[in-house]
Short mmCIF file of C-alpha atoms in Angstrom, two decimals:
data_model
loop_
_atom_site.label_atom_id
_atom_site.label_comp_id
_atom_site.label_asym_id
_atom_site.label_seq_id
_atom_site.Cartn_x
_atom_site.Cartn_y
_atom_site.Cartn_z
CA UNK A 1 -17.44 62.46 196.65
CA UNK A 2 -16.03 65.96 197.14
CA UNK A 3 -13.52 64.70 198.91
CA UNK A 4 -11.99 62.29 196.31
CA UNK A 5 -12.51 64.80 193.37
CA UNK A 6 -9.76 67.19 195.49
CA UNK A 7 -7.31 64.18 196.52
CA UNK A 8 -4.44 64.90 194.30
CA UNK A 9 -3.21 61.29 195.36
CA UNK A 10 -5.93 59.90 193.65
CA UNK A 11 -5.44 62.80 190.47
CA UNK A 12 -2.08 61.67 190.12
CA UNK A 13 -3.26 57.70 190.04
CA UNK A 14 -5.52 58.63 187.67
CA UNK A 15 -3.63 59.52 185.47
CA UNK A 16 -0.76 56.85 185.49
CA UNK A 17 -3.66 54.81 184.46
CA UNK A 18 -4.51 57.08 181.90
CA UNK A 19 -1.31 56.74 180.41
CA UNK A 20 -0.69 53.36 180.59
CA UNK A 21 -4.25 51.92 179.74
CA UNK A 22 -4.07 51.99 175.62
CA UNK A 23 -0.39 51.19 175.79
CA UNK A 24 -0.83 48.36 177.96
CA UNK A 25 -3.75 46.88 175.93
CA UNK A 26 -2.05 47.47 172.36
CA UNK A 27 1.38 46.00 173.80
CA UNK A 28 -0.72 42.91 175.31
CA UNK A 29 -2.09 42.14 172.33
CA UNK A 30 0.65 42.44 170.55
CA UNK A 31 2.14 40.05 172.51
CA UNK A 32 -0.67 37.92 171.72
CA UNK A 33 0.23 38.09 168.01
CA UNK A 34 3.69 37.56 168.28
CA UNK A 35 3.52 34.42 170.51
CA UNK A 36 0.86 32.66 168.64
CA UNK A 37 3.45 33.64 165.39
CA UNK A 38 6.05 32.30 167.14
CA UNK A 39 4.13 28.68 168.25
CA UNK A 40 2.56 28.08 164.94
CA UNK A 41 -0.47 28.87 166.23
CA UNK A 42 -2.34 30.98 163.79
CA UNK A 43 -5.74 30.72 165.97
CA UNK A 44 -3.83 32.84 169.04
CA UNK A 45 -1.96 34.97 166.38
CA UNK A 46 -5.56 35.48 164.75
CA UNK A 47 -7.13 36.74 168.22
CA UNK A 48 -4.08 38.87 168.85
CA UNK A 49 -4.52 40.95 165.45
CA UNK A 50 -8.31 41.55 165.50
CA UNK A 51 -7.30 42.48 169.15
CA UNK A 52 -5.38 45.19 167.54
CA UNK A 53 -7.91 46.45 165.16
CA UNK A 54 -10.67 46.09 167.34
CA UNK A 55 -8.99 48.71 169.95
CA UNK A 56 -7.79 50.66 167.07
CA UNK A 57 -11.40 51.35 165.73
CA UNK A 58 -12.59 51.93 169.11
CA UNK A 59 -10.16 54.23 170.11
CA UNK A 60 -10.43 56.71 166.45
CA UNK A 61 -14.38 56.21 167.31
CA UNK A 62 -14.51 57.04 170.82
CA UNK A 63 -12.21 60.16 169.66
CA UNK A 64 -14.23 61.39 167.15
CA UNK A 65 -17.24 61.05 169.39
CA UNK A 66 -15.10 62.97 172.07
CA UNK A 67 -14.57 65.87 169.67
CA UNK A 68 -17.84 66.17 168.98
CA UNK A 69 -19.84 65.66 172.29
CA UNK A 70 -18.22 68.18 174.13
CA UNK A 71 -19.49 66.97 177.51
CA UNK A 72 -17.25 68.78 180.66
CA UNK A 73 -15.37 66.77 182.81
CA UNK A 74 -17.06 66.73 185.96
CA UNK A 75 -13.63 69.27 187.49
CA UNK A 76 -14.86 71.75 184.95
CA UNK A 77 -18.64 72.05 185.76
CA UNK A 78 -19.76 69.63 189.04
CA UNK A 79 -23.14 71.42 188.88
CA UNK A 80 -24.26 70.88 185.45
CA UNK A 81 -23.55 67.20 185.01
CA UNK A 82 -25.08 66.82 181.38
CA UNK A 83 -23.44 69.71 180.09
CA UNK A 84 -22.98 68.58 176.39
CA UNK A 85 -22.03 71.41 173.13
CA UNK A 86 -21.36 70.24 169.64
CA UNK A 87 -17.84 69.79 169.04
CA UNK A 88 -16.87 71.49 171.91
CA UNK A 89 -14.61 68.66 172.38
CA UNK A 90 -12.30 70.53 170.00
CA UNK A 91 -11.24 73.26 172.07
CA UNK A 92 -9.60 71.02 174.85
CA UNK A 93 -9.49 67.67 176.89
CA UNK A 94 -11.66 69.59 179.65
CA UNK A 95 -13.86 68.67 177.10
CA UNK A 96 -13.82 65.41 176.39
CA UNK A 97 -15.18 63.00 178.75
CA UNK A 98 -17.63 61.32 176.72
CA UNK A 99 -17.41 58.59 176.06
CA UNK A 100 -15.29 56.89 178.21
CA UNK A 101 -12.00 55.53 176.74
CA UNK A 102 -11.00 53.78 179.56
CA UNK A 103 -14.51 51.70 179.17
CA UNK A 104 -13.81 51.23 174.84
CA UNK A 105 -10.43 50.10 175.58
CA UNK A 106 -12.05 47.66 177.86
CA UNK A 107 -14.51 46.07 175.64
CA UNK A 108 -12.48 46.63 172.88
CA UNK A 109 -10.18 44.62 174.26
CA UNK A 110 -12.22 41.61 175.63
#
């Protein structure tokens, strides 16, 4: 909605989340690790590491895939939805909305 794209409530939100998604997930997991270490239980600590490398890959994927993409965040062109130009993505996160990290941080981490 219009509306929501101009609430600078919601902008700022946004982007707390941002921030704190990958963190969150890598520190979580982490966690993960070190209480499984610290229990003797190697399963947990197992599920904690592959956590780790699993949002790792996903996250230099999604990247790469970002950079080359070059799809406009909807701020930058509202009109032209599937506006995609080979690694466009390079000149600037305006740039870089596909593919969703928020959504491979998700996954990566289930």
């Amino acid at each position: 909605a219009p509306a929501a794209q101009g609430s600078r409530a919601l902008g700022r939100g946004a982007v707390v989340f941002r921030r704190a998604a990958e963190p969150v997930a890598l520190v979580a997991l982490g966690g993960l690790w070190a209480a499984g270490r610290a229990g003797g239980n190697e399963r947990m600590a197992e599920v904690g590491v592959r956590g780790v490398e699993a949002v790792g890959v996903a996250l230099a994927v999604t990247g790469g895939v970002k950079l080359l993409a070059g799809r406009a965040r909807p701020y930058v062109g509202k009109e032209r939805p599937h506006d995609f130009a080979l690694a466009r993505g390079l000149r600037g996160s305006e740039w870089r909305s596909f593919p969703s990290g928020h959504t491979t941080v998700g996954f990566a981490t289930a």
